[in-house]
Structure formats: C-alpha cells, structure tokens
Coordinates of C-alpha atoms in Angstrom, one line a residue:
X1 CA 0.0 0.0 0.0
X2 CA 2.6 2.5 1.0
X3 CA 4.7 4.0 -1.7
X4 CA 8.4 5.8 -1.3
X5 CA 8.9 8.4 -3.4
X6 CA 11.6 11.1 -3.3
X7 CA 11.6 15.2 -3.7
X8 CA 13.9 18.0 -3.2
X9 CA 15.0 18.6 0.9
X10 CA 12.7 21.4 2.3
X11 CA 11.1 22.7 5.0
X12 CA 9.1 20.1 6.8
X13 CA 6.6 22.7 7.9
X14 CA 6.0 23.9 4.2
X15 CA 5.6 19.7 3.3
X16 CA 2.7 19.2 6.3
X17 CA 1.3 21.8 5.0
X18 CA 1.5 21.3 1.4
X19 CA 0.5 17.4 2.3
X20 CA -2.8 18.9 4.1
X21 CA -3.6 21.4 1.4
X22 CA -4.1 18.3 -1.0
X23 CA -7.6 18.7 -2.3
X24 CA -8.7 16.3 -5.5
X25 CA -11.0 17.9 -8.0
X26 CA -14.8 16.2 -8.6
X27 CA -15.9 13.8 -10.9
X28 CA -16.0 15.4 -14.6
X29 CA -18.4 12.3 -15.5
X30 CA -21.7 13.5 -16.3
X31 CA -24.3 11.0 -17.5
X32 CA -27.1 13.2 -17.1
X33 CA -26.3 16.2 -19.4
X34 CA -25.2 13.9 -21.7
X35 CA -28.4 12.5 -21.7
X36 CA -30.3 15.8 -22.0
X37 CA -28.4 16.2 -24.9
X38 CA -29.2 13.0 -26.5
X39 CA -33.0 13.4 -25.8
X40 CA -32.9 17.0 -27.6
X41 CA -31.2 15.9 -30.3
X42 CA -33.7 13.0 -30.5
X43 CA -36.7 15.6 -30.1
X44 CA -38.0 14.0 -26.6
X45 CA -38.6 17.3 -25.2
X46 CA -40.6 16.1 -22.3
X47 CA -38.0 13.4 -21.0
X48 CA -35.1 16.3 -21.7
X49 CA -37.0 18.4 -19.6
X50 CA -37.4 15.7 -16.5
X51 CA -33.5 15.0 -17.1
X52 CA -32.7 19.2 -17.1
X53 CA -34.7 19.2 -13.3
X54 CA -31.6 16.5 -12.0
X55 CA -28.7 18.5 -13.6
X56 CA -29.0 20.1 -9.7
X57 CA -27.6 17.1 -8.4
X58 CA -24.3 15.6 -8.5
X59 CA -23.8 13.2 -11.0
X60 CA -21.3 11.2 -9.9
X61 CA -18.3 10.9 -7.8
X62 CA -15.0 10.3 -7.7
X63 CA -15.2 9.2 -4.1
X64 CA -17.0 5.9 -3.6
X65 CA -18.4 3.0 -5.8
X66 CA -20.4 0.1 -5.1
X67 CA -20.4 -2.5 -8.3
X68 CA -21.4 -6.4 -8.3
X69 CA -18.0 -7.8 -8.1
X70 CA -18.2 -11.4 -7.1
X71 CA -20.7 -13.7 -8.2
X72 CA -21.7 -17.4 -5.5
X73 CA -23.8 -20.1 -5.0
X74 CA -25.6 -20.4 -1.9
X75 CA -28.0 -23.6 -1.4
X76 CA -30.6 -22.3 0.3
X77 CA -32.3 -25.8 1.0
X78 CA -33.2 -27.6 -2.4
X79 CA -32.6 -24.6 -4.0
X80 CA -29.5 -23.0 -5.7
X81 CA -29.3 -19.1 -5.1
X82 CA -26.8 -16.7 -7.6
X83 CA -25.7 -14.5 -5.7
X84 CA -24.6 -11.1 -7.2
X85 CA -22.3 -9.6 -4.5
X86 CA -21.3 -6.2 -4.3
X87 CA -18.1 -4.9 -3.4
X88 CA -17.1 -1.3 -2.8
X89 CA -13.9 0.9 -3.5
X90 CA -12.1 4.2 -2.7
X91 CA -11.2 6.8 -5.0
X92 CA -10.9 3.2 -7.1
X93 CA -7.6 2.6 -5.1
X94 CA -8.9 0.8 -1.8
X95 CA -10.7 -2.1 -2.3
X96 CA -13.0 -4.0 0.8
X97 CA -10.2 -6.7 0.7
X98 CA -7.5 -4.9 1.6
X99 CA -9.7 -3.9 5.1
X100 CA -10.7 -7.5 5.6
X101 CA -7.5 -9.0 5.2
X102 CA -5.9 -6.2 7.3
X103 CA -3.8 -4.5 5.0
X104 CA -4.7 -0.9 5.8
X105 CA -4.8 1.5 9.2
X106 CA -7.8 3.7 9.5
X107 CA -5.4 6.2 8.4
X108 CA -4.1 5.2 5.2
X109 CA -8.0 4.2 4.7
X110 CA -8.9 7.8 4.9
X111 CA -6.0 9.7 4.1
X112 CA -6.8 7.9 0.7
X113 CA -10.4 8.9 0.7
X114 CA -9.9 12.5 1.7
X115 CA -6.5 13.3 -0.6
X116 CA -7.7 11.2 -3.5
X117 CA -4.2 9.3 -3.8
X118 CA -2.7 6.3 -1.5
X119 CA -0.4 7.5 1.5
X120 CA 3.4 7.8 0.7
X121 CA 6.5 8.7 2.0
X122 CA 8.0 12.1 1.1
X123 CA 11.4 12.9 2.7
X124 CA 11.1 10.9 5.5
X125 CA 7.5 12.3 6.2
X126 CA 5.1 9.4 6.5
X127 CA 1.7 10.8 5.5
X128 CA -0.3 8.4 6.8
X129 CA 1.7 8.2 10.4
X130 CA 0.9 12.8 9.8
X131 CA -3.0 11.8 9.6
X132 CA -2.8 9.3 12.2
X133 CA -0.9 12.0 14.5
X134 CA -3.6 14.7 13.8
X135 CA -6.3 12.6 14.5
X136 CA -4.9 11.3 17.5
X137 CA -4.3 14.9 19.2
X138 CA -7.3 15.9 18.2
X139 CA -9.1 13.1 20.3
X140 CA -6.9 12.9 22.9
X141 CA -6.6 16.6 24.1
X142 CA -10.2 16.2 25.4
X143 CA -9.4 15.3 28.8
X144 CA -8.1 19.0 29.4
X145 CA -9.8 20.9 26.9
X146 CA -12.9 23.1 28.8
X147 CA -15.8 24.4 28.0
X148 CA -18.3 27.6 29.3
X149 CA -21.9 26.3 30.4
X150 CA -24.7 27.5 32.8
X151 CA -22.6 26.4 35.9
X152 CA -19.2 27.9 34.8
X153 CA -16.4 26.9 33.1
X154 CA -15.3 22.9 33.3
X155 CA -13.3 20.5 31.3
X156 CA -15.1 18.2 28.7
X157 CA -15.2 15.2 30.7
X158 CA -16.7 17.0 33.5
X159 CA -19.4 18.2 31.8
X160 CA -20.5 15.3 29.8
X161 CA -20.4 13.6 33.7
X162 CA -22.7 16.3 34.4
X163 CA -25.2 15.2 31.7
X164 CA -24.8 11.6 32.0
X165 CA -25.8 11.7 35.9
X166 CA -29.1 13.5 35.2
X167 CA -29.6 11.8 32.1
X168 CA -27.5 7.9 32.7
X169 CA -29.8 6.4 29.9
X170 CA -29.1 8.7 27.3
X171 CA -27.7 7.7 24.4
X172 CA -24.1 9.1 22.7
X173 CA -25.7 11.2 20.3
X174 CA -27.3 13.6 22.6
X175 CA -24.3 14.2 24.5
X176 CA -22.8 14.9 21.2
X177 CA -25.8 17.3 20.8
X178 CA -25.6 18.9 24.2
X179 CA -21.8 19.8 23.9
X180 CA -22.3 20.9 20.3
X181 CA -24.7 23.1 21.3
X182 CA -22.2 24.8 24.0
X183 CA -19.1 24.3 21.7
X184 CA -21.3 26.8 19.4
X185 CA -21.9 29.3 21.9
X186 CA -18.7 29.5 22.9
X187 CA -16.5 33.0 22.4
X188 CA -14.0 31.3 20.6
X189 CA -16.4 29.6 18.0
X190 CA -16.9 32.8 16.4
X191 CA -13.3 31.6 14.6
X192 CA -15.3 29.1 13.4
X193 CA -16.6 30.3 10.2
X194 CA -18.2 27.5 9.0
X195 CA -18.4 26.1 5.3
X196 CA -17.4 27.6 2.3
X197 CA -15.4 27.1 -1.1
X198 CA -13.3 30.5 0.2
X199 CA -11.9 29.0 3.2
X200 CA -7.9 27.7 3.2
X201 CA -8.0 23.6 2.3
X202 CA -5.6 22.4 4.9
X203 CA -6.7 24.8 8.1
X204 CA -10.3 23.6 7.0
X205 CA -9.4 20.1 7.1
X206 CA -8.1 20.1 10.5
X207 CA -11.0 22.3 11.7
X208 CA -13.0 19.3 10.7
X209 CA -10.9 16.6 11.8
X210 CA -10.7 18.4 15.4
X211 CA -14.8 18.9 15.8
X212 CA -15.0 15.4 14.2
X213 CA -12.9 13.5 17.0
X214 CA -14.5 15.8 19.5
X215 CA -17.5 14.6 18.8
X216 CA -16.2 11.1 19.0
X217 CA -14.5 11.6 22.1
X218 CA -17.9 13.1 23.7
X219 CA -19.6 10.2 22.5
X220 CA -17.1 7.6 23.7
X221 CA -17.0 9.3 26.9
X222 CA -20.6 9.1 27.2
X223 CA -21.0 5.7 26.7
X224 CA -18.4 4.4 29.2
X225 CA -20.0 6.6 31.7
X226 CA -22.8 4.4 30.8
X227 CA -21.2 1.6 32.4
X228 CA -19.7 3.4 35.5
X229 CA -23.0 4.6 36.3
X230 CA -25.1 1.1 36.0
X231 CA -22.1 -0.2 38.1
X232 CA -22.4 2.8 40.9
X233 CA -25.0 5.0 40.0
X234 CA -24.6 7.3 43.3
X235 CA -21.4 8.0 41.7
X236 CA -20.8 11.8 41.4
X237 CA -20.0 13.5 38.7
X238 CA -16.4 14.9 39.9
X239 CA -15.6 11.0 40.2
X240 CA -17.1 10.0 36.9
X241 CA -15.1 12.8 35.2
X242 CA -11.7 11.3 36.9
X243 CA -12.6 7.7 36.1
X244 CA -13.2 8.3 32.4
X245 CA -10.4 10.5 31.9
X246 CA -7.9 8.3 33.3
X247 CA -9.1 5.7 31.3
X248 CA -8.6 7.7 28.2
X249 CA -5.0 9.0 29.2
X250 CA -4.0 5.0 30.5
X251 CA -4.8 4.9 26.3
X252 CA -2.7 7.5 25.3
X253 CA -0.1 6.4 27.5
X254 CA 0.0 2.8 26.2
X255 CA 0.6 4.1 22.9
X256 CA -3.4 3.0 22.3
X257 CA -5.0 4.8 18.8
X258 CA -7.6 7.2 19.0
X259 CA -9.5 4.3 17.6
X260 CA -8.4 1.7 19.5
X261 CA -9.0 4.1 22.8
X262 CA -12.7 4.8 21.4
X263 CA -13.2 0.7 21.5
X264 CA -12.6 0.3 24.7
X265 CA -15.2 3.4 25.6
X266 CA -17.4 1.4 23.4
X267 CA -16.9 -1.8 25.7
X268 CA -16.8 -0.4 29.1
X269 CA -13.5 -1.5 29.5
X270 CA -10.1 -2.2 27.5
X271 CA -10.3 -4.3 24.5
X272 CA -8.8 -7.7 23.4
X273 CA -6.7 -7.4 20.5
X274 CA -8.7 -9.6 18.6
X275 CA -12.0 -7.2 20.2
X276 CA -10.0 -4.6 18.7
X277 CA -9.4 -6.0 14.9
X278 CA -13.1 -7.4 15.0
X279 CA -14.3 -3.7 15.8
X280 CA -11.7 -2.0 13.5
X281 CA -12.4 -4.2 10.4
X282 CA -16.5 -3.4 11.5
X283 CA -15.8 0.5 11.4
X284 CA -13.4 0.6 8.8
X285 CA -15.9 -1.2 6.1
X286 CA -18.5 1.6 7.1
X287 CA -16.5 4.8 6.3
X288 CA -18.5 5.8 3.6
X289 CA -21.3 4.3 1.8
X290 CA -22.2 6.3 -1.6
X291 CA -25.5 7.6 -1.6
X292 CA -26.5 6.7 1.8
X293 CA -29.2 9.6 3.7
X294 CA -26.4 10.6 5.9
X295 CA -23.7 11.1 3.2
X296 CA -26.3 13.0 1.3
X297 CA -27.3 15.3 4.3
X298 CA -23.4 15.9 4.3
X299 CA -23.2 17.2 1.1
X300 CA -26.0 19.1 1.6
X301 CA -24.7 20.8 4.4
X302 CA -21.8 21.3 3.0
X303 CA -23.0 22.6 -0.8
X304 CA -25.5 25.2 1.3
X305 CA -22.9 26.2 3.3
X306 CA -23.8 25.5 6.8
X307 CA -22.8 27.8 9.6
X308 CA -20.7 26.1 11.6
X309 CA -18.9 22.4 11.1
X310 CA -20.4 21.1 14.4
X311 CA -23.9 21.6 12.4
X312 CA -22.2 19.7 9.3
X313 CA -21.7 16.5 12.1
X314 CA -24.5 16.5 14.0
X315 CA -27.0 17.2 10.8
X316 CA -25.7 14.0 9.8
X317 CA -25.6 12.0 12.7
X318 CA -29.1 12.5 13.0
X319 CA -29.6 11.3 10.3
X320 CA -27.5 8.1 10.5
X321 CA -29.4 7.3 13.6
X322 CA -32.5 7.3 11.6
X323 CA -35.2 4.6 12.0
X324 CA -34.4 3.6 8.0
X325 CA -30.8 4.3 8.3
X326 CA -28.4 3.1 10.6
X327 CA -31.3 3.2 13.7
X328 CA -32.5 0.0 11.9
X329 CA -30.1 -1.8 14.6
X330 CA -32.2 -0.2 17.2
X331 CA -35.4 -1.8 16.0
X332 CA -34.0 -5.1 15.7
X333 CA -33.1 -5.1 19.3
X334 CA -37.2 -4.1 20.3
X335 CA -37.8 -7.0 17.6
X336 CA -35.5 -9.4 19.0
X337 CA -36.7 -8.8 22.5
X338 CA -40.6 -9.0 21.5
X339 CA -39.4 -12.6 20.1
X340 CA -37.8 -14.0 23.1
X341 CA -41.3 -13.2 25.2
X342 CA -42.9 -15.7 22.2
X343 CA -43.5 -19.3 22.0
X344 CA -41.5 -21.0 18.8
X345 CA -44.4 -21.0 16.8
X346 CA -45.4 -17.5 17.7
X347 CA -41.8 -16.1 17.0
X348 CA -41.9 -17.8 13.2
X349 CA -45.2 -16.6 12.6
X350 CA -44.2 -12.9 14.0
X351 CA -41.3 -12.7 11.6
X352 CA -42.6 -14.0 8.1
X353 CA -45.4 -11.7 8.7
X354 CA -42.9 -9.0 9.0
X355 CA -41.1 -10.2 6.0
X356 CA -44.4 -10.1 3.8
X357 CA -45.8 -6.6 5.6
X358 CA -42.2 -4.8 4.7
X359 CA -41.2 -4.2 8.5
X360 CA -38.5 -6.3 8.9
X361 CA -35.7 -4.8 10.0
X362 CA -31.4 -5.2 8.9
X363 CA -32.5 -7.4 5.5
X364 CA -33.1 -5.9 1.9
X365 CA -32.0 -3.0 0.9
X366 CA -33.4 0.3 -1.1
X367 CA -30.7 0.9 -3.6
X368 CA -30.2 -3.0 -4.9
X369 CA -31.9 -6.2 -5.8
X370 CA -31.5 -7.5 -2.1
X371 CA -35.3 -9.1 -2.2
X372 CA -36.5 -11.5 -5.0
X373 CA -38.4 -14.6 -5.8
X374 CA -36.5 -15.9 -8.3
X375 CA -33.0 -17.4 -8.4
X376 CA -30.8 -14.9 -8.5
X377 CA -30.4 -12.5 -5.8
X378 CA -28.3 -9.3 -4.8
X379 CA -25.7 -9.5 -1.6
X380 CA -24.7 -6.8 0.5
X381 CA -21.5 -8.5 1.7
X382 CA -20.9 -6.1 5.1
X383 CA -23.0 -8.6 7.6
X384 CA -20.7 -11.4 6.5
X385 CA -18.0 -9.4 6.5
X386 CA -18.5 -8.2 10.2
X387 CA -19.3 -11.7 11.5
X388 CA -16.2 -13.7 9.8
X389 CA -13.9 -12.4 12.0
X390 CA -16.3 -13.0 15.2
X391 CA -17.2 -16.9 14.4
X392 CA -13.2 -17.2 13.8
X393 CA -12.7 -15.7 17.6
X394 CA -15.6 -18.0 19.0
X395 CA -13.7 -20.9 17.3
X396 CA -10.5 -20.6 19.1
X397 CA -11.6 -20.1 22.1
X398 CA -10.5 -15.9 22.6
X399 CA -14.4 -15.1 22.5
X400 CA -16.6 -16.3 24.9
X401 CA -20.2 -15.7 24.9
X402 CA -22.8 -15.7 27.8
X403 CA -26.0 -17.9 27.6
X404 CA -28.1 -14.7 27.4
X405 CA -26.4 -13.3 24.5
X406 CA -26.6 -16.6 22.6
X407 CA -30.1 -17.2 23.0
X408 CA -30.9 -13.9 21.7
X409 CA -28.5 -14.6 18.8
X410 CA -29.9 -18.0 18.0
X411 CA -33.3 -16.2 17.9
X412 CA -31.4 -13.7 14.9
X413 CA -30.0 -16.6 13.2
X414 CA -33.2 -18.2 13.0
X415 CA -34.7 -14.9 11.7
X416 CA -32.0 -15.6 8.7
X417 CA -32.9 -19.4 8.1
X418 CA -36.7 -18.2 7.8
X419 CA -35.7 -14.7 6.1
X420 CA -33.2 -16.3 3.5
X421 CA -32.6 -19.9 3.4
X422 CA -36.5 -21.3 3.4
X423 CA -37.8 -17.9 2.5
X424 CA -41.1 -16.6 3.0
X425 CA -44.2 -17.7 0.6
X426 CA -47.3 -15.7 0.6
X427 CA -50.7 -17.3 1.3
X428 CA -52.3 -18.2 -1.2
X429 CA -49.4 -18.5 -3.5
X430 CA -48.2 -21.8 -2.3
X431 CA -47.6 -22.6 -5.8
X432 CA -44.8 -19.6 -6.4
X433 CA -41.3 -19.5 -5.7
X434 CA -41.0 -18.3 -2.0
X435 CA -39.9 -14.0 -0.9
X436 CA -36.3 -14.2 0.1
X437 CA -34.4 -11.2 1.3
X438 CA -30.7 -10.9 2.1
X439 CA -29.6 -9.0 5.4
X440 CA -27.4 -5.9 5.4
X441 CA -24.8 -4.4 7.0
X442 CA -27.3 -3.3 9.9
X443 CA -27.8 -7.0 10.4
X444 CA -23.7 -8.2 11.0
X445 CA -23.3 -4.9 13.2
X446 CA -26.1 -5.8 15.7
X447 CA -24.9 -9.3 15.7
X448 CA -21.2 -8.3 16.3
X449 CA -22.3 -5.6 18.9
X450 CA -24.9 -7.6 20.6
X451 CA -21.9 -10.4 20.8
X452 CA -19.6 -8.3 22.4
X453 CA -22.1 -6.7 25.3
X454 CA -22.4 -3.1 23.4
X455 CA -25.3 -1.4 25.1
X456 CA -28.2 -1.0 22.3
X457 CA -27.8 2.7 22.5
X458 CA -24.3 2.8 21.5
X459 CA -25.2 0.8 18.4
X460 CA -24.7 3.3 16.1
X461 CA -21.6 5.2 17.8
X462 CA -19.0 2.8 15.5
X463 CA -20.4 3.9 12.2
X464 CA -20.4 7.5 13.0
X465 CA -16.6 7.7 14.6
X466 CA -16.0 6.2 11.0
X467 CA -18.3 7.4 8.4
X468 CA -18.1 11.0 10.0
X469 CA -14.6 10.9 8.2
X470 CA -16.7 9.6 5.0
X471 CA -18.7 13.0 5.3
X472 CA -15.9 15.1 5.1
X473 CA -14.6 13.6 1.7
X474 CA -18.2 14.2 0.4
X475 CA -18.1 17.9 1.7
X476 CA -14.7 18.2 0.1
X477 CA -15.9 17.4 -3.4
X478 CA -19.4 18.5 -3.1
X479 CA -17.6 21.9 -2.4
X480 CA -16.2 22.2 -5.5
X481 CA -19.5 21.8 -7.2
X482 CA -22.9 23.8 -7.9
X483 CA -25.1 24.2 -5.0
X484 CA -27.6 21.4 -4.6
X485 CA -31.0 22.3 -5.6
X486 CA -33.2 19.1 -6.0
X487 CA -36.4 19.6 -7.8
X488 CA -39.3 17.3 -7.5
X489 CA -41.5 17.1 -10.3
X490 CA -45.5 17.3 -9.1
X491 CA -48.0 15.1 -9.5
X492 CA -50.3 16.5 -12.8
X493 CA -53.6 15.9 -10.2
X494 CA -52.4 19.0 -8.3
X495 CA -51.2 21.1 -11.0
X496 CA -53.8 24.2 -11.4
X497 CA -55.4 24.6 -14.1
X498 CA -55.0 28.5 -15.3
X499 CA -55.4 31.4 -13.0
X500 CA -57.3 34.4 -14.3
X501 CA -57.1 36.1 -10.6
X502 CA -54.4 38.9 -11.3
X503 CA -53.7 40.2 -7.9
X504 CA -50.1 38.7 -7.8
X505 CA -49.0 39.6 -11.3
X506 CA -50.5 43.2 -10.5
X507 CA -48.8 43.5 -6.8
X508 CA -44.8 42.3 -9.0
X509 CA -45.8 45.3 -11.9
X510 CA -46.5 47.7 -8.8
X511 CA -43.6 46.7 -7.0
X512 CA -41.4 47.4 -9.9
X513 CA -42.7 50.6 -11.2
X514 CA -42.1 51.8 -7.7
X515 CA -38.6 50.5 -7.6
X516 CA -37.7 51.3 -10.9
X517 CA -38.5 55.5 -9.8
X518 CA -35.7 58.1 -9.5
X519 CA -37.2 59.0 -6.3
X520 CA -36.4 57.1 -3.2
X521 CA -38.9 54.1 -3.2
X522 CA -39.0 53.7 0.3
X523 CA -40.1 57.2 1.2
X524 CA -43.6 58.3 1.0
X525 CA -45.0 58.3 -2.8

C-alpha cells in the first residue's frame, strides 16, 4: 500500500502543510447532461425536460463506488441461489479486501479517501503516520480541553459527567448534541466560520478533523460513563469525570489509537486485541457508503454552506441514527426482544409476517436487488463481512459468549434461516417461488455488537466515529461543485389549471414601477 517516493529537501513545515492542502477535483463524469443532450437531439422534449430538473444534483463521484463484483452459489435448501455480490472501492484505489485482510490502518484508509491518492513517504514524512498524528491529538486533548456552560467553566469530561448523571440512559448522540450546542456558543467559536469554497484547504481540514474526533470523544466518553453509572449509580459526577479521563489518558499512555481508545469506551473496558481487529475491520468497512441519507445530508450541508462544522456533524448523525438508516439496529433489538417473550411457533409466525408486511428490519436494501423470488439475488457483503472475523474468535476459544447473548442470537440466526434460506411464501401462492431477502450491514453490526455486550444505545456510535470521516470527503468534493438544488416534479392531479385572478401579477408590476422611480422608493409616494 505504501509508496516511497523522493523530492527535493525542504522545509518540513511547508511539506505538512502542502501534504494537508491536498484537495482532489470532482468527478467530470456527467451522465445526465449527456443524456439531455441525447433526448434534444432526439426531439423528446418532455424526457429532456425531467433530465434538465436532475442537472442540480451531482452526477457522480469520484469518491465511492459500489459495483457487483463477485458472483456465489448459496443452497438455500433444495434450491440454488446466484448471488450477485457487491463490493465497494475508494477513490478506485482501496478495495473492501484490503480492510478484511488487514492490509490498511484507518489512516491510510482515509487519508486515501480524503486526498484522493494512496499515502506515501516524502522525505522521511510518512503521510499516513501525519493523519494518524492529527487525529490522535485531536481526540486525545479532550481530557483538558474546557468548556463555558450555565454552571461555569469545566473540562469536557466534567461536563459530559454532568449530563450523563441527570440523564444515565441517554444515548451518545445527545451528549454529542448537548456539547455541540455549547461548543457553538462558545466565544472562541466565532473563529469558526463555518463552510465555504473560500476557506484555506488544509486549516479547513483540520477544523473538521478536530470537531470530528471531539465529537467522537464526547460520544465515547458518554457511553463508558454508561457503564460506570449502572455499576455505581450514586457515583458523582467529579468522580465520573476522573474515572473516564484516566481511562482515556492510560490509552494514550500505552501508545493505544484514538480508535483503539474509542473501543474500549465502546466496551466499558479495554479491548482484546482480537475485540480490537473485530471492531476496527467493523468501522473501517462503514467509512463511507455512496448515496446513503447521511452522506447526502453531508453534502447538503456542505453545498449550502452551513454555519458552523459542528452543524455539518450532527446534521448527519441524525440522520444516521434514523429509524431507516443506521437506527434500523435499534429496531432489531425491540424486535429481538418482543421474540424472546414468544412461543417458537409465535416467534416464526411474528417474523414472516414481518417479512411479507415490509417491516422487517437489517435485510433488503433500497438501492439494490436485495429481495427477490427468483434465483438470482443481490448481496450486501458487510454482515458477513462483520461476522467472519467474530465466528473465527468463537472458534479458538478468545471469545466467549454468555447464555443470554446466545439465546438472543440463536433467535437472529433463526430470523436468517426463515428470512433467507426457506424464504417466506405468501398465502395463497403456495404454488410460487417463496420472498427471500438478504440481510445488510445493519444486520452483521447488531450481531457483532450484541456479541460483544455493546449497550443498544451505542449501536450506532462505531459507524459514526467512522463514516463521520466519509462526510468530510463528500463535503470536500461536493464543495467544488454547484449548489444542490433538488427539484421534485409534481403530481399533474395537483397542478392548477390556469389562473385568471391577477392580484399577484398586478402587486410584481406595482412593486417594480415603484422600484424602478428616481425618487427614493422607500419614502412616501
């Protein structure tokens, strides 16, 4: 992966920065104005003039890219299932592989995606050990940093102890809300001047690298308070604050990652190294996703500019925590815990209805062919991914699973069997091919987390302390392009049919004789 290359001697200040400053241009590739120019030239005025209302969007990117890549066979019973299984890339340079097999860092995984180009080594400066660095000080200069609330000023740690004792059962992203929210108000953010394609490439970068692994930091923290609490929950905040922070420097001191610290927050306590790969590999496959709601929110954000880059982040964390987004893994745990109060037969009968009535939750997908009837089927290869790694740790012996985890897991695999391997056939149609949907990447990451004793609410914190790096890329490019201004065509029932009324076209003529005068058009006429 890394590459040695040599330049001139300089300053190593001027090579940081130039290394920072780095910013790949967008996508030229665009399909839909050259379809708009096809259909003109073909005389389909109507279907140019649907294409010309998309010409607001982006039309590709040069970040991400999902294509079929692999093609199995899965018997699934008596029946043989083809399998078309997608496979994604970065900047066409990373491929899923190289995460699974574990020939990347985070770093070089998203010093790729943000810079467009693989990390090298330029006169003895190691650009992905310069990312690493960064993100590491960033995160780790939490435990000092302080804040102004109601109460005064306090470190970070104190005051997200503060908010998890009168709120324990919150979950991470509202303590990333709540300190957002005073970040913002702070004297010192008016320095923050939020997006825009004027700003200087590198000292914007770092901005949002620094509110990024704040954010993760306040969310990590939050979590393992979590577990501090349920253990003593008379425990005051002064002694919560200590606890966590210590905890977090022990990292630092151990020579632990930023990541590696966050996964023992995650945990509640430090991580085995094969905890650590397991979780890595997890976070690393989720960094970005193409299209996904929350990538799109973040190139909103970013194409209208948004007024601070703590908005950018928690815009799109909403968003990821969404009920049809990553929040999906919060469903499945109310689903999986309405099951286990069922009989056998009840719990079956529960879940193909939910397969038939559309509510099941972590299988099919939106954007591919993840449901069918036929013999040929899309794969979303993330859940499998996830798990690999897990089943190989419960095979030698490293992992170790309690009865109550298991039983709740047998009850998910059995959700597969019915889901995937029999499928599901509708009543009534006994005579066609049975529903069968595959499960997706919501579906390995609730296994994995529910393996490994992650409270539910922290079920989504792994995607974001990734894929919030996956939103800056798409802010980066989407920067360099036309504001986004989506345009939804209307249903002809609710056009109106010709207005005769003339009071609107009369007040725009009024408004622009009387604007259009020498005199002042704002005294009295």
């Amino acid at each position: 992966m890394k590459i040695t290359a040599h330049r001139p001697k300089s300053g190593r200040f001027r090579l940081i920065r130039q290394t920072l400053s780095e910013l790949p241009p967008p996508s030229s590739y665009a399909p839909v104005s050259t379809a708009v120019e096809k259909s003109a030239l073909l005389g389909e005025d109507q279907i140019s003039a649907t294409l010309t209302s998309l010409l607001s969007l982006p039309q590709s990117t040069a970040v991400f890219a999902n294509p079929v890549q692999h093609q199995a066979t899965a018997t699934c019973q008596d029946t043989e299932i083809d399998l078309q299984i997608r496979s994604f890339a970065i900047r066409g340079l990373v491929q899923e592989g190289e995460i699974v097999s574990g020939q990347l860092t985070p770093a070089q995984l998203v010093f790729t995606g943000l810079f467009g180009q693989q990390p090298q080594t330029l006169d003895d400066l190691d650009q992905a050990k310069l990312l690493e660095s960064l993100i590491n000080r960033k995160f780790f200069r939490i435990v000092r940093e302080k804040r102004i609330s109601l109460d005064g000023s306090a470190t970070i740690p104190h005051l997200v102890a503060t908010f998890m004792t009168a709120y324990p059962e919150a979950g991470p992203e509202l303590a990333v809300q709540y300190l957002s929210t005073l970040q913002k108000s702070q004297p010192s953010s008016r320095t923050d001047r939020g997006f825009s394609d004027q700003r200087h490439i590198g000292l914007f970068l770092i901005q949002q690298i620094a509110a990024h692994m704040n954010n993760v930091a306040v969310g990590a923290m939050s979590t393992y308070m979590r577990y501090l609490l349920a253990e003593k929950p008379d425990l005051l905040s002064a002694e919560l604050a200590q606890q966590t922070a210590d905890f977090i420097t022990q990292h630092r001191d151990e020579g632990r990652t930023a990541f590696q610290t966050t996964y023992s927050l995650l945990l509640g306590r430090k991580t085995t190294e094969i905890e650590g790969r397991i979780l890595e590999v997890m976070g690393m496959i989720q960094t970005h996703h193409g299209s996904a709601a929350s990538n799109m929110v973040a190139r909103y954000m970013a194409s209208l500019h948004a007024v601070s880059i703590s908005d950018f982040f928690v815009a799109s964390q909403m968003i990821l925590d969404g009920k049809r987004h990553f929040g999906a893994i919060h469903n499945m745990t109310s689903f999986v815990r309405e099951l286990e109060q069922l009989s056998t037969q009840e719990r079956e009968s529960v879940i193909r209805e939910k397969v038939l009535t559309g509510g099941l939750p972590t299988f099919g997908h939106p954007e591919i062919s993840a449901a069918g009837r036929g013999q040929q089927i899309q794969q979303d290869p993330r859940a499998a991914i996830y798990l690999s790694p897990l089943f190989d740790a419960v095979d030698s012996g490293q992992i170790e699973l309690s009865d109550n985890r298991l039983r709740s897991l047998k009850i998910v695999q059995r959700i597969y069997q019915i889901v995937f391997v029999e499928g599901v056939v509708k009543p009534g149609h006994e005579e066609d091919p049975p529903l069968r949907l595959t499960p997706n990447t919501d579906f390995g990451a609730w296994c994995v987390q529910e393996a490994l004793g992650i409270s539910d609410p922290d079920r989504t914190l792994l995607t974001y302390i990734f894929r919030g790096f996956g939103w800056i890329m798409d802010g980066r490019e989407q920067l360099q392009l036309k504001i986004i201004r989506p345009v939804i065509a209307p249903d002809p029932v609710i056009i109106p049919d010709f207005e005769e009324d003339q009071t609107v076209p009369g007040q725009v003529l009024n408004v622009h004789d009387r604007l259009s005068q020498t005199s002042n058009a704002f005294t009295k006429n």
